[in-house]
Short mmCIF file of C-alpha atoms in Angstrom, two decimals:
data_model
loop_
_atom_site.label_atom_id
_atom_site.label_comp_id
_atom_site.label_asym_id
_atom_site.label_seq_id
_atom_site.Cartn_x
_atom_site.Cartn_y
_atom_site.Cartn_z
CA UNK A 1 10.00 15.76 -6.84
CA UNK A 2 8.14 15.05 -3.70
CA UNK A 3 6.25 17.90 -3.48
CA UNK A 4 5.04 17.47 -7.07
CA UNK A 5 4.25 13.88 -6.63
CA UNK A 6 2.15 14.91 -3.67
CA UNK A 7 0.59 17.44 -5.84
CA UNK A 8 -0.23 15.04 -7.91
CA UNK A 9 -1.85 12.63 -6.30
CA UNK A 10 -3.64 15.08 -4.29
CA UNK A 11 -5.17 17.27 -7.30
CA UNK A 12 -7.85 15.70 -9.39
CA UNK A 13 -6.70 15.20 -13.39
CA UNK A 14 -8.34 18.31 -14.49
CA UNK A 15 -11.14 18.03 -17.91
CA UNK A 16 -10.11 15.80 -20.49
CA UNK A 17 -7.91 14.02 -19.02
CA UNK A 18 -9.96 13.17 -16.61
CA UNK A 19 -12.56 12.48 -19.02
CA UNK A 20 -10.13 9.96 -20.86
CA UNK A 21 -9.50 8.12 -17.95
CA UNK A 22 -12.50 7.60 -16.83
CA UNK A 23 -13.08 6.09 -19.97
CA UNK A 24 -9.98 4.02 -20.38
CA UNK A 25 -10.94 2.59 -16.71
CA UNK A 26 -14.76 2.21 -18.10
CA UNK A 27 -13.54 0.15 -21.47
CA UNK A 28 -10.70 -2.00 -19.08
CA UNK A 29 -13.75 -2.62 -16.93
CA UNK A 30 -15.47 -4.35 -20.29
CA UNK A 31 -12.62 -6.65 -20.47
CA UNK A 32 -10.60 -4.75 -22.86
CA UNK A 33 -6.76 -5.53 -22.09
CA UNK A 34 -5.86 -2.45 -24.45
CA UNK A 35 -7.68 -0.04 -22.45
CA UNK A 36 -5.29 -1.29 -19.11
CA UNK A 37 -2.28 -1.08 -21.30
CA UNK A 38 -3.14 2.59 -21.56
CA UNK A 39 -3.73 3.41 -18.24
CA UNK A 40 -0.45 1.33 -17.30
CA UNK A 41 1.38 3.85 -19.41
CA UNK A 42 -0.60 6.80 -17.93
CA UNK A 43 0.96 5.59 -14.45
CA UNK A 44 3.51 3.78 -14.65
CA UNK A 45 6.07 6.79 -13.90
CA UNK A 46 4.41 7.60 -10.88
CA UNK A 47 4.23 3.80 -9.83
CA UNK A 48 8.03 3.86 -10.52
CA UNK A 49 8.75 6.48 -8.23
CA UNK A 50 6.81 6.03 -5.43
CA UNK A 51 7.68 2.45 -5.53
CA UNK A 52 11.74 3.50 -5.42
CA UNK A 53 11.41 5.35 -2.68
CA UNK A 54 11.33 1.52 -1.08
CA UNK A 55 12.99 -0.50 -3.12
CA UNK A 56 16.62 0.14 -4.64
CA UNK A 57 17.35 -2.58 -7.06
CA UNK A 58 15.49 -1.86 -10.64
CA UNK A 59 14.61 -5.41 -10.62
CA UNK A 60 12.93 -4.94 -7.35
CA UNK A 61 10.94 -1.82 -8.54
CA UNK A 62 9.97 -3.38 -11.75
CA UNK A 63 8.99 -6.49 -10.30
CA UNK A 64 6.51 -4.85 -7.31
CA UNK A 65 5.09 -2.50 -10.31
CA UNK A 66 4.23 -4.97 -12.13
CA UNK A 67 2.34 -6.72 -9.27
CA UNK A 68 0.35 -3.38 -8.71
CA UNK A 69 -1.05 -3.25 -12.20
CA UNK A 70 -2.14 -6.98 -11.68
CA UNK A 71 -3.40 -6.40 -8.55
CA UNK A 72 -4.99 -2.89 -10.26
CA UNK A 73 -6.77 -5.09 -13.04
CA UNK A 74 -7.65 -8.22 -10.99
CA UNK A 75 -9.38 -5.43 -8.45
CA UNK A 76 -10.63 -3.23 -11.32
CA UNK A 77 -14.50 -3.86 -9.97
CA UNK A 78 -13.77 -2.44 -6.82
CA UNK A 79 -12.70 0.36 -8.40
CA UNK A 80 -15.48 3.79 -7.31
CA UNK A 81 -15.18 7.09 -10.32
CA UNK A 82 -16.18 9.35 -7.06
CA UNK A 83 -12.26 9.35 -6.34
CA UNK A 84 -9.34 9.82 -8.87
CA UNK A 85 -7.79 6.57 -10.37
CA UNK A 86 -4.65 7.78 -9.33
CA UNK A 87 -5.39 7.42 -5.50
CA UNK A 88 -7.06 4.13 -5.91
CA UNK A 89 -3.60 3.38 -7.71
CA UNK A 90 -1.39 4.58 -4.91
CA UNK A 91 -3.42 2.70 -2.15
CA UNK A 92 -2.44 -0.36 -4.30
CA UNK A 93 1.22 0.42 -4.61
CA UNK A 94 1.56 1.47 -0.99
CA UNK A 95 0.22 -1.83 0.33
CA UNK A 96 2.14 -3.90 -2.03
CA UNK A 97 5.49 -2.18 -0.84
CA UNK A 98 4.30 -2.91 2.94
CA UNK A 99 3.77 -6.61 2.15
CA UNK A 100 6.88 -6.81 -0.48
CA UNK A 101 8.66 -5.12 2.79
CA UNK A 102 7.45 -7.14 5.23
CA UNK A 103 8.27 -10.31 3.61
CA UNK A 104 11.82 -9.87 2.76
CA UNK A 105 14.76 -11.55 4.56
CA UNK A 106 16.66 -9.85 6.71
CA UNK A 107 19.80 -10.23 4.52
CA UNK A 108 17.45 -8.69 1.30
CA UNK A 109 17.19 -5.27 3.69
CA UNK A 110 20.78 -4.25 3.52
CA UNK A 111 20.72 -1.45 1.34
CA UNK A 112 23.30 -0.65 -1.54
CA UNK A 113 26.46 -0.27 -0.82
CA UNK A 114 27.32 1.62 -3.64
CA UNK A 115 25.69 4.99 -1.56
CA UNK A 116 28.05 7.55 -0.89
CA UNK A 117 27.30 8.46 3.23
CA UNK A 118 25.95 11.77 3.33
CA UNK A 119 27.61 14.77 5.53
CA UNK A 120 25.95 17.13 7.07
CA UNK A 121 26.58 20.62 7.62
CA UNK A 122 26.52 20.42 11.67
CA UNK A 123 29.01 17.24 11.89
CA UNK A 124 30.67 15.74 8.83
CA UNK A 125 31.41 12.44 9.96
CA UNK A 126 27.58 12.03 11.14
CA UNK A 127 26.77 11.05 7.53
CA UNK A 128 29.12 8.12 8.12
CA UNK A 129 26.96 4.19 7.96
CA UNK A 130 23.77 5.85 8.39
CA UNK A 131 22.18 4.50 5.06
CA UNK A 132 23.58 0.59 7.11
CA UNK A 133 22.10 1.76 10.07
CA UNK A 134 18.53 2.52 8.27
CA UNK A 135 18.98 -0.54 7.21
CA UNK A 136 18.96 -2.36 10.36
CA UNK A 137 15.03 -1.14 10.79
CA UNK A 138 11.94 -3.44 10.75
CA UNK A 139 10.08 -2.92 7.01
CA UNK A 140 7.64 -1.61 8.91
CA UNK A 141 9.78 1.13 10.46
CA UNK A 142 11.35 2.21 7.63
CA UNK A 143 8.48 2.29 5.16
CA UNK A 144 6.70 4.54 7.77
CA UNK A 145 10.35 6.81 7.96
CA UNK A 146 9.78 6.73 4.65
CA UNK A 147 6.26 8.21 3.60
CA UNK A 148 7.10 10.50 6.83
CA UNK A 149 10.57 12.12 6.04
CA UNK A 150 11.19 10.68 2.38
CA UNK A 151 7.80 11.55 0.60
CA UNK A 152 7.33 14.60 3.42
CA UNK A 153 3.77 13.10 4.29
CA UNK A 154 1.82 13.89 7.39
CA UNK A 155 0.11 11.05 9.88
CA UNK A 156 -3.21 11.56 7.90
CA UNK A 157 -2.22 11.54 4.45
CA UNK A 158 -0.42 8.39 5.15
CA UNK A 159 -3.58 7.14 6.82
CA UNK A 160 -5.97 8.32 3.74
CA UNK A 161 -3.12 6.75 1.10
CA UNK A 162 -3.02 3.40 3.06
CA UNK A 163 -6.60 3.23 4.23
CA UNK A 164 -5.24 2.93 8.14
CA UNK A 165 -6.54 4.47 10.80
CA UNK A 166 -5.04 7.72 11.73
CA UNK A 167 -4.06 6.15 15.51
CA UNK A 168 -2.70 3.21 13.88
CA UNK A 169 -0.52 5.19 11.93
CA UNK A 170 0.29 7.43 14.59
CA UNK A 171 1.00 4.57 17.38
CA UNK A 172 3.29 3.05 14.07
CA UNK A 173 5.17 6.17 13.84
CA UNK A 174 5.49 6.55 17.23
CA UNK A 175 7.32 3.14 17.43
CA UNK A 176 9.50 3.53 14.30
CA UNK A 177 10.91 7.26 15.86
CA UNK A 178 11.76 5.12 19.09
CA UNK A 179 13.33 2.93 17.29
CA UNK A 180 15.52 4.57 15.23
CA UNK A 181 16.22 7.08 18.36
CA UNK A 182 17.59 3.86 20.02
CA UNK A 183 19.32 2.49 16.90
CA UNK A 184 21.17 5.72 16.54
CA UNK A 185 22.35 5.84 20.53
CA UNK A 186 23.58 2.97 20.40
CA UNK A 187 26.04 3.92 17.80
CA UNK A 188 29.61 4.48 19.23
CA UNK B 1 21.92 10.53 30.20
CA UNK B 2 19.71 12.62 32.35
CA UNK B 3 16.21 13.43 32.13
CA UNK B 4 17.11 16.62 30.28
CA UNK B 5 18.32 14.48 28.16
CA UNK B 6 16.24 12.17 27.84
CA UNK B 7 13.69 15.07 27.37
CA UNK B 8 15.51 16.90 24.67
CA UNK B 9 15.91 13.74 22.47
CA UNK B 10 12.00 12.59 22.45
CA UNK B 11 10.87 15.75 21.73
CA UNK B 12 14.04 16.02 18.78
CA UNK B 13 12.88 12.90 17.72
CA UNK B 14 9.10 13.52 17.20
CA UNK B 15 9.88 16.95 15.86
CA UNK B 16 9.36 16.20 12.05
CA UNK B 17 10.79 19.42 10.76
CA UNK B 18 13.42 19.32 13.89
CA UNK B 19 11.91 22.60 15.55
CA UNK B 20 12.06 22.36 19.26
CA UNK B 21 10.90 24.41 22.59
CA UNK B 22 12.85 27.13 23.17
CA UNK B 23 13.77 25.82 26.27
CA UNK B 24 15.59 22.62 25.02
CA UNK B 25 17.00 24.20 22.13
CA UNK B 26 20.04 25.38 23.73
CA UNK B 27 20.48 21.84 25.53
CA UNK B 28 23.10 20.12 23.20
CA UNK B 29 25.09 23.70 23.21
CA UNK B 30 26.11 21.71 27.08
CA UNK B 31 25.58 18.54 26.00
CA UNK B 32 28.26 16.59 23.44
CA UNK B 33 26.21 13.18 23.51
CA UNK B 34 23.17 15.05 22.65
CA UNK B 35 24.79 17.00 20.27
CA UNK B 36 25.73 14.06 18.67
CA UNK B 37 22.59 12.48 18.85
CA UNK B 38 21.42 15.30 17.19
CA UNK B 39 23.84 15.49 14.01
CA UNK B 40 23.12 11.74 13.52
CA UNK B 41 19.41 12.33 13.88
CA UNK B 42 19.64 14.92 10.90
CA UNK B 43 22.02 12.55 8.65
CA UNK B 44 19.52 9.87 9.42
CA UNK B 45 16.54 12.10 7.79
CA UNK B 46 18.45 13.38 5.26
CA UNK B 47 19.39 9.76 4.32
CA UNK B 48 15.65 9.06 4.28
CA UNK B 49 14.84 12.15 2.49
CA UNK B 50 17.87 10.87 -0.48
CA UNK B 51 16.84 7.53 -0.47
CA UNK B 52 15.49 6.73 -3.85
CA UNK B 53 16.47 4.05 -6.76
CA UNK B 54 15.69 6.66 -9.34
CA UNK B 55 14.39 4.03 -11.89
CA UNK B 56 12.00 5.28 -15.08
CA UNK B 57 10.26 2.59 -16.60
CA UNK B 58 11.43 1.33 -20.21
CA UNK B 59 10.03 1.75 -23.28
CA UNK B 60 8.72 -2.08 -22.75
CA UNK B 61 7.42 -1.81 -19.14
CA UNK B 62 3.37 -1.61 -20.41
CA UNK B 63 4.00 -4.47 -23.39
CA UNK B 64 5.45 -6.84 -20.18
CA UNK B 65 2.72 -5.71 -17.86
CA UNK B 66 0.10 -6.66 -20.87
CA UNK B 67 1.98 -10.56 -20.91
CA UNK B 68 1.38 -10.99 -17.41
CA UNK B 69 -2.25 -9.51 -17.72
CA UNK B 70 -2.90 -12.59 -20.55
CA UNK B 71 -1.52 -15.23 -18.39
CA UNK B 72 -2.91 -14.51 -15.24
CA UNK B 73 -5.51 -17.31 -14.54
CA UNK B 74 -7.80 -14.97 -12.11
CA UNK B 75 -8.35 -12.53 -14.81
CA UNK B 76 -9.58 -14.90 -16.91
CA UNK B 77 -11.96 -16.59 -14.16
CA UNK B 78 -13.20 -13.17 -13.13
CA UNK B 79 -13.70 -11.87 -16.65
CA UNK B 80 -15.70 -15.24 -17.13
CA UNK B 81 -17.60 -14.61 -13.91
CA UNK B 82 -18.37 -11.02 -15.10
CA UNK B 83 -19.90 -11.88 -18.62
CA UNK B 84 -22.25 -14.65 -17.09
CA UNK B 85 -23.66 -12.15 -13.69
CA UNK B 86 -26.61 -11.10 -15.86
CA UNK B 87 -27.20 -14.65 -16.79
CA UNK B 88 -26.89 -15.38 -13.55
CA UNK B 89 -29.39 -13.06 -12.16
CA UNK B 90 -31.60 -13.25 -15.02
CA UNK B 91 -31.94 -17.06 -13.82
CA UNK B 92 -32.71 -16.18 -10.21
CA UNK B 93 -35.26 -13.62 -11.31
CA UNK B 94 -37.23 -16.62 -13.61
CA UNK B 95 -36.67 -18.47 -10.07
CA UNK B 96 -37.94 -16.48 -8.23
CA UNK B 97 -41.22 -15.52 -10.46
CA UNK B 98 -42.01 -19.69 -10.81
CA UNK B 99 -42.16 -19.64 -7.19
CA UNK B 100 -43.75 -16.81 -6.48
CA UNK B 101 -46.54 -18.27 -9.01
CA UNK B 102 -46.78 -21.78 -8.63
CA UNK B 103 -49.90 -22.90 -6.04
CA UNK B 104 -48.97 -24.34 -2.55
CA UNK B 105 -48.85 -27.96 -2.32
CA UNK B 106 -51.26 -29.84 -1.03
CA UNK B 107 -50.91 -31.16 2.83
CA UNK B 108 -49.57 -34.18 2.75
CA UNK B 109 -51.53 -36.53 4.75
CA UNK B 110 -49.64 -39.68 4.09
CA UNK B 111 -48.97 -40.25 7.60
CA UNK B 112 -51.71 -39.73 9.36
CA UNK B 113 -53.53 -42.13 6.99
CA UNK B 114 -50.59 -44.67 7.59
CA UNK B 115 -51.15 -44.40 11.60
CA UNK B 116 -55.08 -45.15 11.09
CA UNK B 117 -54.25 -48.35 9.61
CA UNK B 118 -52.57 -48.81 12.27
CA UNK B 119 -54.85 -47.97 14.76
CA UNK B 120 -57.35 -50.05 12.41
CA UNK B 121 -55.26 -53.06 12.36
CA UNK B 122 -55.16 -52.91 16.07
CA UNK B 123 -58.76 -52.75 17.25
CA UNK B 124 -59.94 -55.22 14.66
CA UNK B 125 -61.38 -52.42 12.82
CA UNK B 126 -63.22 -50.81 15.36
CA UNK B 127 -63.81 -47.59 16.08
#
């Protein structure tokens, strides 16, 4: 599922349906609510998924997709054809994960307990708390973890997604790696 | 925790794929904290790789989305602010033109003729 979603969003709609959605997002630009309601339909799977990746609760994802789409339609000027919809899209989502993220409290971040601890092959017991230890990141840390090792991206397609800097991505990562290096050495 | 250690675990750490230097890839083979480190490392990654709510949008998802797209004030005000930009610049450009046109105004010489009544008044009107 990851690779395809990267796939995705890195391959341009090919012919028609590109052609459709450039006029959909042409129409929407007009004013015409119908127009949005199609692309929100067109994207809303994608939006769903990426968005879980960060967010557990269905209420959660549901809530922070609907706030892309508004943010999508309220910024629909800004929006240039020279780049797929779908990326302009993404670069919404992503940033309203990192401020949904960033402005939870700290007793919002503990994930759900319902998780079954994974095992791994090389030590069984490993497994054991490490979805309560993840939680114990900063946002910030883990949402970088997460485009890194959970969506498999590299330092500059997180910076091209987000519209960061490549350093500022990289000097991010660099801290959330320490950080979880110490979180997991301090385990007993 | 010695250096080799300390070594063996940035390096593990940074590795995104978990491929290390053949020289510190035998390290936690002498080294149960390391080894340790290591295994919890790899659950912690594979937790991160799992971790996903698995949530599809209903049927209603767009319908909701199209409520909150009526309500919201902004998209109103922008919408509004869209529709009236030719206006808008169809005004400056009839602005600008007038300007452009109109013939400079002549100087005003108001004050000086206000001081030489002065001056008059002064000297009695002399010179």
């Amino acid at each position: 599922m990851t690779l395809a979603w990267t796939l995705e969003m890195s391959v341009d709609a090919p012919g028609e349906a590109a052609r459709d959605e450039a006029r959909l997002v042409r129409a929407a630009l007009r004013g015409a609510p119908d127009a949005f309601s199609k692309l929100v339909r067109l994207h809303q799977r994608r939006v769903f998924r990426l968005i879980g990746r960060f967010f557990r609760r269905r209420e959660d994802v549901e809530d922070v997709a609907q706030d892309v789409f508004l943010t999508a339609w309220r910024k629909l000027s800004t929006y240039r054809a020279e780049s797929p919809f779908e990326h302009w899209l993404t670069r919404i989502c992503l940033n309203r994960c990192y401020d949904r993220l960033r402005r939870q409290r700290p007793d919002e971040r503990v994930l759900d307990d319902r998780i079954e601890p994974r095992a791994t092959a090389s030590d069984p017991t490993a497994g054991i708390e490490v979805e309560r230890l993840l939680a114990k990141l900063e946002p910030v840390d883990r949402f970088i973890l997460l485009l890194l090792h959970g969506e498999g991206l590299t330092v500059a397609e997180i910076a091209g997604r987000l519209g960061w800097s490549r350093v500022n991505v990289k000097v991010r990562a660099h801290r959330a790696r320490s950080r979880l290096r110490r979180l997991l050495e301090s385990r007993p | 925790m010695n250096a080799a250690c300390d070594r063996y675990r940035a390096r593990l750490g940074a590795a995104v794929d978990g491929t290390l230097p053949r020289e510190l890839e035998s390290h936690p083979e002498g080294c149960a904290e390391c080894a340790r480190f290591a295994a919890r490392l790899a659950a912690a990654r594979e937790a991160l790789r799992g971790h996903h709510a698995n949530v599809e949008p209903d049927a209603g998802f767009a319908a909701r989305v199209a409520v909150r797209l009526r309500r919201d004030p902004a998209v109103d005000l922008g919408n509004a602010a869209l529709r009236l930009l030719p206006v808008t610049l169809m005004l400056l450009a009839v602005l600008a033109w007038i300007a452009f046109r109109s013939e400079p105004l002549p100087a005003d010489s108001s004050s000086e003729d206000v001081l030489g009544w002065v001056v008059a008044d002064s000297t009695g009107g002399r010179p």
